[in-house]
PDB file of C-alpha atoms and ligand atoms in Angstrom:
ATOM      1  CA  MET A1261     134.287 109.042 150.914  1.00  0.00           C
ATOM      2  CA  ALA A1262     131.949 110.698 148.361  1.00  0.00           C
ATOM      3  CA  ALA A1263     129.474 108.465 146.466  1.00  0.00           C
ATOM      4  CA  THR A1264     131.153 109.181 143.099  1.00  0.00           C
ATOM      5  CA  ASP A1265     134.580 108.218 144.512  1.00  0.00           C
ATOM      6  CA  LEU A1266     133.086 104.957 145.814  1.00  0.00           C
ATOM      7  CA  LEU A1267     131.611 104.211 142.370  1.00  0.00           C
ATOM      8  CA  ASP A1268     134.970 104.979 140.703  1.00  0.00           C
ATOM      9  CA  ARG A1269     136.745 102.636 143.115  1.00  0.00           C
ATOM     10  CA  ALA A1270     134.226  99.833 142.582  1.00  0.00           C
ATOM     11  CA  GLY A1271     134.623 100.244 138.798  1.00  0.00           C
ATOM     12  CA  THR A1272     138.428 100.139 139.013  1.00  0.00           C
ATOM     13  CA  LEU A1273     138.292  97.060 141.240  1.00  0.00           C
ATOM     14  CA  HIS A1274     135.881  95.289 138.877  1.00  0.00           C
ATOM     15  CA  ALA A1275     138.123  96.054 135.893  1.00  0.00           C
ATOM     16  CA  ALA A1276     141.185  94.754 137.772  1.00  0.00           C
ATOM     17  CA  PHE A1277     139.332  91.536 138.735  1.00  0.00           C
ATOM     18  CA  ARG A1278     138.213  90.995 135.137  1.00  0.00           C
ATOM     19  CA  ALA A1279     141.736  91.603 133.778  1.00  0.00           C
ATOM     20  CA  ASP A1280     143.355  89.216 136.309  1.00  0.00           C
ATOM     21  CA  VAL A1281     140.793  86.453 135.686  1.00  0.00           C
ATOM     22  CA  ILE A1282     140.959  86.677 131.868  1.00  0.00           C
ATOM     23  CA  ALA A1283     144.781  86.802 131.911  1.00  0.00           C
ATOM     24  CA  GLY A1284     144.949  84.001 134.510  1.00  0.00           C
ATOM     25  CA  LEU A1285     142.578  81.664 132.644  1.00  0.00           C
ATOM     26  CA  SER A1286     144.441  82.334 129.364  1.00  0.00           C
ATOM     27  CA  ALA A1287     147.921  81.688 130.840  1.00  0.00           C
ATOM     28  CA  ARG A1288     149.676  78.302 131.060  1.00  0.00           C
ATOM     29  CA  PRO A1289     149.811  77.168 133.788  1.00  0.00           C
ATOM     30  CA  ARG A1290     146.530  78.918 134.627  1.00  0.00           C
ATOM     31  CA  ALA A1291     146.700  81.061 137.770  1.00  0.00           C
ATOM     32  CA  ILE A1292     144.494  83.696 139.434  1.00  0.00           C
ATOM     33  CA  PRO A1293     145.922  85.921 142.233  1.00  0.00           C
ATOM     34  CA  ALA A1294     144.814  84.945 145.761  1.00  0.00           C
ATOM     35  CA  ARG A1295     143.746  88.515 146.568  1.00  0.00           C
ATOM     36  CA  TRP A1296     140.446  87.807 144.759  1.00  0.00           C
ATOM     37  CA  PHE A1297     139.403  85.197 147.364  1.00  0.00           C
ATOM     38  CA  TYR A1298     138.255  87.920 149.724  1.00  0.00           C
ATOM     39  CA  ASP A1299     134.758  88.988 148.685  1.00  0.00           C
ATOM     40  CA  HIS A1300     132.217  89.045 151.543  1.00  0.00           C
ATOM     41  CA  ARG A1301     131.676  85.245 151.483  1.00  0.00           C
ATOM     42  CA  GLY A1302     135.408  84.589 151.044  1.00  0.00           C
ATOM     43  CA  SER A1303     136.219  86.730 154.102  1.00  0.00           C
ATOM     44  CA  GLU A1304     133.591  84.821 156.132  1.00  0.00           C
ATOM     45  CA  LEU A1305     135.056  81.491 155.002  1.00  0.00           C
ATOM     46  CA  PHE A1306     138.580  82.657 155.889  1.00  0.00           C
ATOM     47  CA  GLU A1307     137.347  83.565 159.399  1.00  0.00           C
ATOM     48  CA  ALA A1308     135.907  80.028 159.640  1.00  0.00           C
ATOM     49  CA  ILE A1309     139.278  78.580 158.516  1.00  0.00           C
ATOM     50  CA  THR A1310     141.038  80.375 161.378  1.00  0.00           C
ATOM     51  CA  ARG A1311     138.837  78.448 163.858  1.00  0.00           C
ATOM     52  CA  LEU A1312     139.434  74.976 162.320  1.00  0.00           C
ATOM     53  CA  PRO A1313     141.283  72.422 164.457  1.00  0.00           C
ATOM     54  CA  GLU A1314     143.657  71.649 161.546  1.00  0.00           C
ATOM     55  CA  TYR A1315     144.515  75.333 160.866  1.00  0.00           C
ATOM     56  CA  TYR A1316     147.145  75.894 163.585  1.00  0.00           C
ATOM     57  CA  PRO A1317     148.606  79.315 162.473  1.00  0.00           C
ATOM     58  CA  THR A1318     145.967  81.594 164.046  1.00  0.00           C
ATOM     59  CA  ARG A1319     145.722  79.613 167.279  1.00  0.00           C
ATOM     60  CA  VAL A1320     149.485  79.294 167.757  1.00  0.00           C
ATOM     61  CA  GLU A1321     150.251  82.913 166.851  1.00  0.00           C
ATOM     62  CA  THR A1322     147.545  84.239 169.189  1.00  0.00           C
ATOM     63  CA  ALA A1323     148.977  82.139 172.042  1.00  0.00           C
ATOM     64  CA  LEU A1324     152.502  83.395 171.257  1.00  0.00           C
ATOM     65  CA  LEU A1325     151.271  86.988 171.395  1.00  0.00           C
ATOM     66  CA  ALA A1326     149.412  86.413 174.663  1.00  0.00           C
ATOM     67  CA  GLU A1327     152.569  84.976 176.188  1.00  0.00           C
ATOM     68  CA  HIS A1328     155.230  87.301 174.781  1.00  0.00           C
ATOM     69  CA  ALA A1329     153.591  90.703 174.203  1.00  0.00           C
ATOM     70  CA  GLY A1330     155.000  91.779 177.595  1.00  0.00           C
ATOM     71  CA  ALA A1331     158.540  91.056 176.395  1.00  0.00           C
ATOM     72  CA  VAL A1332     157.834  92.974 173.170  1.00  0.00           C
ATOM     73  CA  GLY A1333     156.679  95.896 175.312  1.00  0.00           C
ATOM     74  CA  ARG A1334     159.826  95.820 177.442  1.00  0.00           C
ATOM     75  CA  ILE A1335     162.090  95.820 174.372  1.00  0.00           C
ATOM     76  CA  ALA A1336     160.110  98.412 172.372  1.00  0.00           C
ATOM     77  CA  GLY A1337     159.406 100.670 175.364  1.00  0.00           C
ATOM     78  CA  PRO A1338     156.238 102.741 175.954  1.00  0.00           C
ATOM     79  CA  GLY A1339     154.962 105.631 173.836  1.00  0.00           C
ATOM     80  CA  ARG A1340     155.280 104.078 170.385  1.00  0.00           C
ATOM     81  CA  ALA A1341     152.656 104.375 167.664  1.00  0.00           C
ATOM     82  CA  VAL A1342     151.591 100.849 166.695  1.00  0.00           C
ATOM     83  CA  ILE A1343     151.092 100.688 162.921  1.00  0.00           C
ATOM     84  CA  GLU A1344     149.226  97.525 161.882  1.00  0.00           C
ATOM     85  CA  PHE A1345     149.463  96.403 158.257  1.00  0.00           C
ATOM     86  CA  GLY A1346     145.999  94.940 157.530  1.00  0.00           C
ATOM     87  CA  SER A1347     142.759  95.458 159.460  1.00  0.00           C
ATOM     88  CA  GLY A1348     143.271  94.804 163.151  1.00  0.00           C
ATOM     89  CA  SER A1349     142.278  91.241 163.900  1.00  0.00           C
ATOM     90  CA  SER A1350     140.030  91.205 166.927  1.00  0.00           C
ATOM     91  CA  ALA A1351     141.861  88.298 168.578  1.00  0.00           C
ATOM     92  CA  LYS A1352     145.491  89.341 168.175  1.00  0.00           C
ATOM     93  CA  THR A1353     145.806  93.119 168.322  1.00  0.00           C
ATOM     94  CA  PRO A1354     144.398  93.614 171.869  1.00  0.00           C
ATOM     95  CA  HIS A1355     147.153  91.376 173.317  1.00  0.00           C
ATOM     96  CA  LEU A1356     149.774  93.680 171.853  1.00  0.00           C
ATOM     97  CA  LEU A1357     148.037  96.953 172.704  1.00  0.00           C
ATOM     98  CA  SER A1358     147.420  95.894 176.327  1.00  0.00           C
ATOM     99  CA  ALA A1359     151.057  94.979 176.835  1.00  0.00           C
ATOM    100  CA  ILE A1360     152.982  97.832 175.276  1.00  0.00           C
ATOM    101  CA  ALA A1361     151.336 101.101 176.425  1.00  0.00           C
ATOM    102  CA  PRO A1362     151.184 102.620 172.916  1.00  0.00           C
ATOM    103  CA  ALA A1363     150.728 106.341 172.225  1.00  0.00           C
ATOM    104  CA  ALA A1364     148.475 105.671 169.204  1.00  0.00           C
ATOM    105  CA  TYR A1365     147.193 102.851 167.030  1.00  0.00           C
ATOM    106  CA  VAL A1366     147.110 103.190 163.230  1.00  0.00           C
ATOM    107  CA  PRO A1367     145.605 100.284 161.253  1.00  0.00           C
ATOM    108  CA  ILE A1368     146.291 100.500 157.499  1.00  0.00           C
ATOM    109  CA  ASP A1369     144.093  98.575 155.072  1.00  0.00           C
ATOM    110  CA  ILE A1370     142.974  98.841 151.472  1.00  0.00           C
ATOM    111  CA  SER A1371     139.404  97.834 152.397  1.00  0.00           C
ATOM    112  CA  GLY A1372     137.762 100.807 154.100  1.00  0.00           C
ATOM    113  CA  ASP A1373     134.759  98.847 155.424  1.00  0.00           C
ATOM    114  CA  PHE A1374     136.717  96.258 157.408  1.00  0.00           C
ATOM    115  CA  LEU A1375     139.135  98.927 158.492  1.00  0.00           C
ATOM    116  CA  ARG A1376     136.493 101.179 160.033  1.00  0.00           C
ATOM    117  CA  GLN A1377     134.698  98.251 161.720  1.00  0.00           C
ATOM    118  CA  SER A1378     137.816  96.909 163.400  1.00  0.00           C
ATOM    119  CA  ALA A1379     139.079 100.423 164.272  1.00  0.00           C
ATOM    120  CA  ASP A1380     135.753 101.230 165.993  1.00  0.00           C
ATOM    121  CA  ALA A1381     135.832  97.953 167.941  1.00  0.00           C
ATOM    122  CA  LEU A1382     139.391  98.572 169.150  1.00  0.00           C
ATOM    123  CA  ALA A1383     138.703 102.202 170.034  1.00  0.00           C
ATOM    124  CA  ALA A1384     135.799 101.022 172.233  1.00  0.00           C
ATOM    125  CA  ASP A1385     138.056  98.496 174.007  1.00  0.00           C
ATOM    126  CA  PHE A1386     140.898 100.997 174.566  1.00  0.00           C
ATOM    127  CA  PRO A1387     139.309 104.280 175.691  1.00  0.00           C
ATOM    128  CA  GLY A1388     141.842 107.092 175.632  1.00  0.00           C
ATOM    129  CA  LEU A1389     144.000 105.480 172.936  1.00  0.00           C
ATOM    130  CA  PRO A1390     143.999 107.545 169.720  1.00  0.00           C
ATOM    131  CA  VAL A1391     142.921 105.122 166.924  1.00  0.00           C
ATOM    132  CA  ILE A1392     143.577 106.601 163.480  1.00  0.00           C
ATOM    133  CA  PRO A1393     142.671 104.275 160.547  1.00  0.00           C
ATOM    134  CA  VAL A1394     144.369 104.890 157.197  1.00  0.00           C
ATOM    135  CA  GLU A1395     142.796 103.538 154.001  1.00  0.00           C
ATOM    136  CA  ALA A1396     145.737 102.717 151.733  1.00  0.00           C
ATOM    137  CA  ASP A1397     147.602  99.972 149.884  1.00  0.00           C
ATOM    138  CA  PHE A1398     150.557  99.184 152.153  1.00  0.00           C
ATOM    139  CA  MET A1399     152.490  97.441 149.332  1.00  0.00           C
ATOM    140  CA  ALA A1400     153.783 100.965 148.660  1.00  0.00           C
ATOM    141  CA  ARG A1401     155.126 103.512 151.167  1.00  0.00           C
ATOM    142  CA  VAL A1402     152.209 105.079 153.082  1.00  0.00           C
ATOM    143  CA  ALA A1403     152.141 108.673 154.415  1.00  0.00           C
ATOM    144  CA  LEU A1404     151.241 108.333 158.125  1.00  0.00           C
ATOM    145  CA  PRO A1405     148.869 110.799 159.847  1.00  0.00           C
ATOM    146  CA  ARG A1406     150.545 114.012 161.041  1.00  0.00           C
ATOM    147  CA  ASP A1407     149.688 113.221 164.699  1.00  0.00           C
ATOM    148  CA  VAL A1408     151.952 110.149 164.804  1.00  0.00           C
ATOM    149  CA  ARG A1409     154.822 111.273 162.564  1.00  0.00           C
ATOM    150  CA  HIS A1410     156.990 112.426 165.469  1.00  0.00           C
ATOM    151  CA  LEU A1411     156.451 109.224 167.504  1.00  0.00           C
ATOM    152  CA  PRO A1412     158.682 106.120 167.411  1.00  0.00           C
ATOM    153  CA  LYS A1413     156.898 103.326 165.545  1.00  0.00           C
ATOM    154  CA  LEU A1414     156.224  99.631 166.055  1.00  0.00           C
ATOM    155  CA  GLY A1415     154.947  97.945 162.886  1.00  0.00           C
ATOM    156  CA  PHE A1416     152.718  94.892 163.361  1.00  0.00           C
ATOM    157  CA  PHE A1417     152.182  92.352 160.573  1.00  0.00           C
ATOM    158  CA  PRO A1418     150.662  89.155 161.999  1.00  0.00           C
ATOM    159  CA  GLY A1419     149.045  86.163 160.306  1.00  0.00           C
ATOM    160  CA  SER A1420     151.970  85.070 158.110  1.00  0.00           C
ATOM    161  CA  THR A1421     150.362  87.113 155.348  1.00  0.00           C
ATOM    162  CA  ILE A1422     153.880  87.682 154.011  1.00  0.00           C
ATOM    163  CA  GLY A1423     153.815  83.983 153.039  1.00  0.00           C
ATOM    164  CA  ASN A1424     151.138  84.649 150.430  1.00  0.00           C
ATOM    165  CA  MET A1425     153.675  86.527 148.329  1.00  0.00           C
ATOM    166  CA  GLY A1426     156.860  85.102 146.857  1.00  0.00           C
ATOM    167  CA  PRO A1427     160.220  86.104 148.354  1.00  0.00           C
ATOM    168  CA  ALA A1428     160.732  88.909 145.796  1.00  0.00           C
ATOM    169  CA  HIS A1429     157.415  90.599 146.594  1.00  0.00           C
ATOM    170  CA  GLY A1430     157.952  89.875 150.301  1.00  0.00           C
ATOM    171  CA  VAL A1431     161.234  91.816 150.190  1.00  0.00           C
ATOM    172  CA  ASP A1432     159.532  94.692 148.326  1.00  0.00           C
ATOM    173  CA  LEU A1433     156.836  94.795 151.006  1.00  0.00           C
ATOM    174  CA  LEU A1434     159.333  94.754 153.895  1.00  0.00           C
ATOM    175  CA  ARG A1435     161.191  97.645 152.258  1.00  0.00           C
ATOM    176  CA  ALA A1436     157.950  99.578 151.766  1.00  0.00           C
ATOM    177  CA  MET A1437     157.155  99.007 155.465  1.00  0.00           C
ATOM    178  CA  ALA A1438     160.604 100.280 156.481  1.00  0.00           C
ATOM    179  CA  GLY A1439     159.915 103.389 154.367  1.00  0.00           C
ATOM    180  CA  THR A1440     156.473 103.876 155.927  1.00  0.00           C
ATOM    181  CA  LEU A1441     157.712 103.448 159.511  1.00  0.00           C
ATOM    182  CA  GLY A1442     160.928 105.472 159.227  1.00  0.00           C
ATOM    183  CA  GLU A1443     164.119 105.527 161.267  1.00  0.00           C
ATOM    184  CA  GLY A1444     164.275 103.807 164.650  1.00  0.00           C
ATOM    185  CA  ALA A1445     161.215 101.678 163.869  1.00  0.00           C
ATOM    186  CA  MET A1446     160.637  98.110 164.987  1.00  0.00           C
ATOM    187  CA  LEU A1447     158.521  95.445 163.291  1.00  0.00           C
ATOM    188  CA  LEU A1448     156.708  92.519 164.917  1.00  0.00           C
ATOM    189  CA  ILE A1449     155.931  89.961 162.218  1.00  0.00           C
ATOM    190  CA  GLY A1450     154.344  86.496 162.253  1.00  0.00           C
ATOM    191  CA  MET A1451     155.873  83.875 159.949  1.00  0.00           C
ATOM    192  CA  ASP A1452     154.751  80.297 159.439  1.00  0.00           C
ATOM    193  CA  ARG A1453     157.505  77.680 159.678  1.00  0.00           C
ATOM    194  CA  VAL A1454     158.435  74.859 157.303  1.00  0.00           C
ATOM    195  CA  LYS A1455     157.109  71.607 158.774  1.00  0.00           C
ATOM    196  CA  SER A1456     155.914  68.132 157.882  1.00  0.00           C
ATOM    197  CA  PRO A1457     153.368  67.888 155.050  1.00  0.00           C
ATOM    198  CA  ALA A1458     151.445  65.651 157.474  1.00  0.00           C
ATOM    199  CA  ILE A1459     150.576  68.859 159.384  1.00  0.00           C
ATOM    200  CA  LEU A1460     150.573  71.298 156.455  1.00  0.00           C
ATOM    201  CA  ILE A1461     148.249  69.455 154.079  1.00  0.00           C
ATOM    202  CA  PRO A1462     145.334  69.046 156.531  1.00  0.00           C
ATOM    203  CA  ALA A1463     145.747  72.736 157.507  1.00  0.00           C
ATOM    204  CA  TYR A1464     144.946  73.597 153.871  1.00  0.00           C
ATOM    205  CA  ASP A1465     142.590  70.680 153.142  1.00  0.00           C
ATOM    206  CA  ASP A1466     140.481  70.241 156.281  1.00  0.00           C
ATOM    207  CA  ALA A1467     138.068  67.409 156.994  1.00  0.00           C
ATOM    208  CA  GLU A1468     135.025  69.697 157.087  1.00  0.00           C
ATOM    209  CA  GLY A1469     135.767  71.093 153.614  1.00  0.00           C
ATOM    210  CA  VAL A1470     135.874  74.760 154.698  1.00  0.00           C
ATOM    211  CA  THR A1471     139.143  75.434 152.815  1.00  0.00           C
ATOM    212  CA  ALA A1472     137.699  73.660 149.761  1.00  0.00           C
ATOM    213  CA  ALA A1473     134.655  75.974 149.945  1.00  0.00           C
ATOM    214  CA  PHE A1474     136.993  78.992 150.321  1.00  0.00           C
ATOM    215  CA  ASN A1475     138.909  77.970 147.183  1.00  0.00           C
ATOM    216  CA  LEU A1476     135.780  77.107 145.143  1.00  0.00           C
ATOM    217  CA  ASN A1477     134.136  80.390 146.210  1.00  0.00           C
ATOM    218  CA  LEU A1478     136.475  82.091 143.729  1.00  0.00           C
ATOM    219  CA  LEU A1479     134.591  80.339 140.895  1.00  0.00           C
ATOM    220  CA  HIS A1480     131.233  81.456 142.364  1.00  0.00           C
ATOM    221  CA  ARG A1481     132.576  85.019 142.465  1.00  0.00           C
ATOM    222  CA  ILE A1482     133.720  84.805 138.823  1.00  0.00           C
ATOM    223  CA  ASN A1483     130.311  83.482 137.711  1.00  0.00           C
ATOM    224  CA  ARG A1484     128.468  86.184 139.647  1.00  0.00           C
ATOM    225  CA  GLU A1485     130.649  89.216 138.928  1.00  0.00           C
ATOM    226  CA  LEU A1486     131.994  88.377 135.469  1.00  0.00           C
ATOM    227  CA  ASP A1487     128.903  86.829 133.923  1.00  0.00           C
ATOM    228  CA  GLY A1488     130.432  83.337 133.897  1.00  0.00           C
ATOM    229  CA  ASP A1489     128.924  79.882 133.498  1.00  0.00           C
ATOM    230  CA  ILE A1490     131.737  77.807 135.009  1.00  0.00           C
ATOM    231  CA  PRO A1491     130.385  74.372 136.039  1.00  0.00           C
ATOM    232  CA  ILE A1492     131.660  74.577 139.612  1.00  0.00           C
ATOM    233  CA  ALA A1493     130.838  70.951 140.459  1.00  0.00           C
ATOM    234  CA  ALA A1494     133.363  69.918 137.792  1.00  0.00           C
ATOM    235  CA  PHE A1495     136.226  71.339 139.895  1.00  0.00           C
ATOM    236  CA  ARG A1496     137.798  70.045 143.083  1.00  0.00           C
ATOM    237  CA  HIS A1497     140.053  71.693 145.652  1.00  0.00           C
ATOM    238  CA  ARG A1498     143.700  70.541 145.804  1.00  0.00           C
ATOM    239  CA  ALA A1499     146.354  71.486 148.381  1.00  0.00           C
ATOM    240  CA  ILE A1500     149.910  70.484 147.432  1.00  0.00           C
ATOM    241  CA  TRP A1501     153.222  70.867 149.300  1.00  0.00           C
ATOM    242  CA  ASN A1502     155.880  72.134 146.861  1.00  0.00           C
ATOM    243  CA  ASP A1503     159.042  71.200 148.736  1.00  0.00           C
ATOM    244  CA  GLU A1504     161.481  72.936 146.385  1.00  0.00           C
ATOM    245  CA  ALA A1505     159.704  76.291 146.741  1.00  0.00           C
ATOM    246  CA  ALA A1506     158.810  75.624 150.430  1.00  0.00           C
ATOM    247  CA  ARG A1507     155.181  76.471 149.888  1.00  0.00           C
ATOM    248  CA  ILE A1508     151.672  75.109 150.047  1.00  0.00           C
ATOM    249  CA  GLU A1509     149.923  75.610 146.733  1.00  0.00           C
ATOM    250  CA  MET A1510     146.170  75.672 146.353  1.00  0.00           C
ATOM    251  CA  HIS A1511     144.696  74.681 143.003  1.00  0.00           C
ATOM    252  CA  LEU A1512     141.278  74.072 141.473  1.00  0.00           C
ATOM    253  CA  GLU A1513     141.458  70.891 139.401  1.00  0.00           C
ATOM    254  CA  ALA A1514     139.058  70.099 136.543  1.00  0.00           C
ATOM    255  CA  MET A1515     137.640  66.589 136.932  1.00  0.00           C
ATOM    256  CA  ALA A1516     136.416  66.386 133.302  1.00  0.00           C
ATOM    257  CA  ASP A1517     137.020  68.146 129.980  1.00  0.00           C
ATOM    258  CA  ILE A1518     134.953  71.309 130.240  1.00  0.00           C
ATOM    259  CA  SER A1519     134.303  74.538 128.427  1.00  0.00           C
ATOM    260  CA  PHE A1520     132.764  77.708 129.791  1.00  0.00           C
ATOM    261  CA  ILE A1521     132.337  81.425 129.209  1.00  0.00           C
ATOM    262  CA  VAL A1522     133.654  84.250 131.401  1.00  0.00           C
ATOM    263  CA  ALA A1523     133.157  87.917 130.496  1.00  0.00           C
ATOM    264  CA  GLY A1524     132.188  86.940 126.944  1.00  0.00           C
ATOM    265  CA  GLN A1525     135.267  84.743 126.343  1.00  0.00           C
ATOM    266  CA  ARG A1526     135.224  80.953 125.967  1.00  0.00           C
ATOM    267  CA  PHE A1527     137.771  78.783 127.791  1.00  0.00           C
ATOM    268  CA  ALA A1528     138.374  75.025 127.423  1.00  0.00           C
ATOM    269  CA  VAL A1529     139.970  73.188 130.350  1.00  0.00           C
ATOM    270  CA  ALA A1530     141.053  69.555 130.045  1.00  0.00           C
ATOM    271  CA  ALA A1531     140.445  66.961 132.773  1.00  0.00           C
ATOM    272  CA  GLY A1532     143.332  67.074 135.272  1.00  0.00           C
ATOM    273  CA  GLU A1533     144.327  70.671 134.420  1.00  0.00           C
ATOM    274  CA  THR A1534     144.424  73.075 137.348  1.00  0.00           C
ATOM    275  CA  ILE A1535     143.935  76.760 138.062  1.00  0.00           C
ATOM    276  CA  HIS A1536     146.597  77.787 140.602  1.00  0.00           C
ATOM    277  CA  THR A1537     144.903  80.036 143.167  1.00  0.00           C
ATOM    278  CA  GLU A1538     147.287  80.548 146.102  1.00  0.00           C
ATOM    279  CA  ASN A1539     150.826  80.132 147.416  1.00  0.00           C
ATOM    280  CA  SER A1540     151.540  80.064 151.133  1.00  0.00           C
ATOM    281  CA  HIS A1541     155.304  80.161 151.659  1.00  0.00           C
ATOM    282  CA  LYS A1542     156.804  78.716 154.833  1.00  0.00           C
ATOM    283  CA  TYR A1543     160.156  79.786 156.271  1.00  0.00           C
ATOM    284  CA  ASP A1544     162.763  77.995 158.343  1.00  0.00           C
ATOM    285  CA  PRO A1545     164.590  80.180 160.919  1.00  0.00           C
ATOM    286  CA  ARG A1546     167.456  81.049 158.552  1.00  0.00           C
ATOM    287  CA  GLY A1547     165.173  81.732 155.608  1.00  0.00           C
ATOM    288  CA  ALA A1548     163.053  84.059 157.749  1.00  0.00           C
ATOM    289  CA  ARG A1549     166.134  86.007 158.893  1.00  0.00           C
ATOM    290  CA  LEU A1550     167.445  86.249 155.332  1.00  0.00           C
ATOM    291  CA  LEU A1551     164.110  87.542 154.044  1.00  0.00           C
ATOM    292  CA  LEU A1552     163.960  90.158 156.800  1.00  0.00           C
ATOM    293  CA  ALA A1553     167.571  91.228 156.189  1.00  0.00           C
ATOM    294  CA  ALA A1554     166.950  91.554 152.435  1.00  0.00           C
ATOM    295  CA  GLY A1555     163.942  93.729 153.308  1.00  0.00           C
ATOM    296  CA  GLY A1556     166.032  96.071 155.481  1.00  0.00           C
ATOM    297  CA  TRP A1557     165.223  94.608 158.926  1.00  0.00           C
ATOM    298  CA  THR A1558     167.562  93.144 161.582  1.00  0.00           C
ATOM    299  CA  PRO A1559     165.922  90.456 163.737  1.00  0.00           C
ATOM    300  CA  MET A1560     166.272  91.169 167.497  1.00  0.00           C
ATOM    301  CA  ARG A1561     164.178  88.457 169.189  1.00  0.00           C
ATOM    302  CA  GLU A1562     162.256  85.448 168.037  1.00  0.00           C
ATOM    303  CA  TRP A1563     159.544  83.475 169.840  1.00  0.00           C
ATOM    304  CA  THR A1564     158.148  80.116 168.811  1.00  0.00           C
ATOM    305  CA  ASP A1565     155.857  77.453 170.276  1.00  0.00           C
ATOM    306  CA  PRO A1566     157.281  74.205 171.722  1.00  0.00           C
ATOM    307  CA  ASP A1567     156.530  72.348 168.459  1.00  0.00           C
ATOM    308  CA  GLY A1568     158.191  75.042 166.327  1.00  0.00           C
ATOM    309  CA  LEU A1569     155.066  75.497 164.202  1.00  0.00           C
ATOM    310  CA  PHE A1570     155.035  79.299 163.979  1.00  0.00           C
ATOM    311  CA  ALA A1571     157.389  82.187 164.752  1.00  0.00           C
ATOM    312  CA  LEU A1572     156.861  85.708 165.999  1.00  0.00           C
ATOM    313  CA  ILE A1573     159.883  87.868 165.162  1.00  0.00           C
ATOM    314  CA  LEU A1574     160.756  91.332 166.468  1.00  0.00           C
ATOM    315  CA  ALA A1575     163.116  93.211 164.132  1.00  0.00           C
ATOM    316  CA  GLU A1576     164.597  96.718 163.967  1.00  0.00           C
ATOM    317  CA  ALA A1577     165.097  98.912 160.932  1.00  0.00           C
TER     318      ALA A1577
HETATM  319  C1  AVI B 701     145.853  84.796 154.817  1.00  0.00           C
HETATM  320  N1  AVI B 701     146.856  83.729 154.702  1.00  0.00           N
HETATM  321  C2  AVI B 701     147.977  83.938 155.600  1.00  0.00           C
HETATM  322  C3  AVI B 701     146.293  82.362 154.761  1.00  0.00           C
HETATM  323  C4  AVI B 701     147.417  81.303 154.644  1.00  0.00           C
HETATM  324  O1  AVI B 701     147.512  80.456 155.518  1.00  0.00           O
HETATM  325  O2  AVI B 701     148.188  81.361 153.682  1.00  0.00           O
HETATM  326  C5  AVI B 701     145.249  82.144 153.680  1.00  0.00           C
HETATM  327  C6  AVI B 701     144.697  80.744 153.646  1.00  0.00           C
HETATM  328  N2  AVI B 701     144.511  80.013 152.574  1.00  0.00           N
HETATM  329  C7  AVI B 701     144.004  78.857 152.902  1.00  0.00           C
HETATM  330  N3  AVI B 701     143.885  78.782 154.194  1.00  0.00           N
HETATM  331  C8  AVI B 701     144.306  79.983 154.697  1.00  0.00           C
END
């Protein structure tokens, strides 16, 4: 990408961050979209979360893939282009690629840096496999590279990332994926299951405080990038199970009455008030099937661990 394009993109991103933070701090209840967690430090902290003993999703999903990728390969058949939504995660993608004899691998991600890094790593591990990264926002239909258009497709969307959007946006995304992948496509998707808050809360509020640091890092980012003076020590991390909405909510709670400036604007937050920073929706088996059906996908097979913590679902368009 040319240097001027990169500068334009950085400027657009900065303006979008500023607009979301100002709108989110002005709203009641206050809420800032979770997408802003992932600056460099936030991405490092998320990687650390995936290795925590309390955070079961990554561990369980990786084990499910290791065990069942062969079955996915038998159902999908060889010669498909694997289209991954999000940068290929080093732990999960190789299990799938080794088992299904793909004709090409196309990771799609909005962040070009991560995309190129993970694409290079996978290309080195799978010599002979065409790896064609596409830098795009997969919330909308994406035009796939000419070389894979004629191939049957297998979409791959691990990590229960769909849980970070509400059902309405989740359906929009599933429909966009169906549009991107085209007729005859299949989709392998990871979805976290509804379970006891005794397991869910520690997964989002771990003993080491890594998730707390991940949540509070958003305030550091605001101070650094939006010229803020938020007293970060006055906030604490909260993880709450909202049973009615079947979701974990992350909040930043003010522990005292405070006032601060962000991007030239003053905000006053009362003790006990929170800034809502993330939703992580969980699905029971029926809810997962309904969401997929509303998004244009028919579930074919479903794999889960013995404790029913996490599900890997193969669906067809
Ligand atoms: C990326 N996403 C699926 C994670 C989740 O579990 O909702 C993000 C996360 N937030 C706190 N811990 C992990």
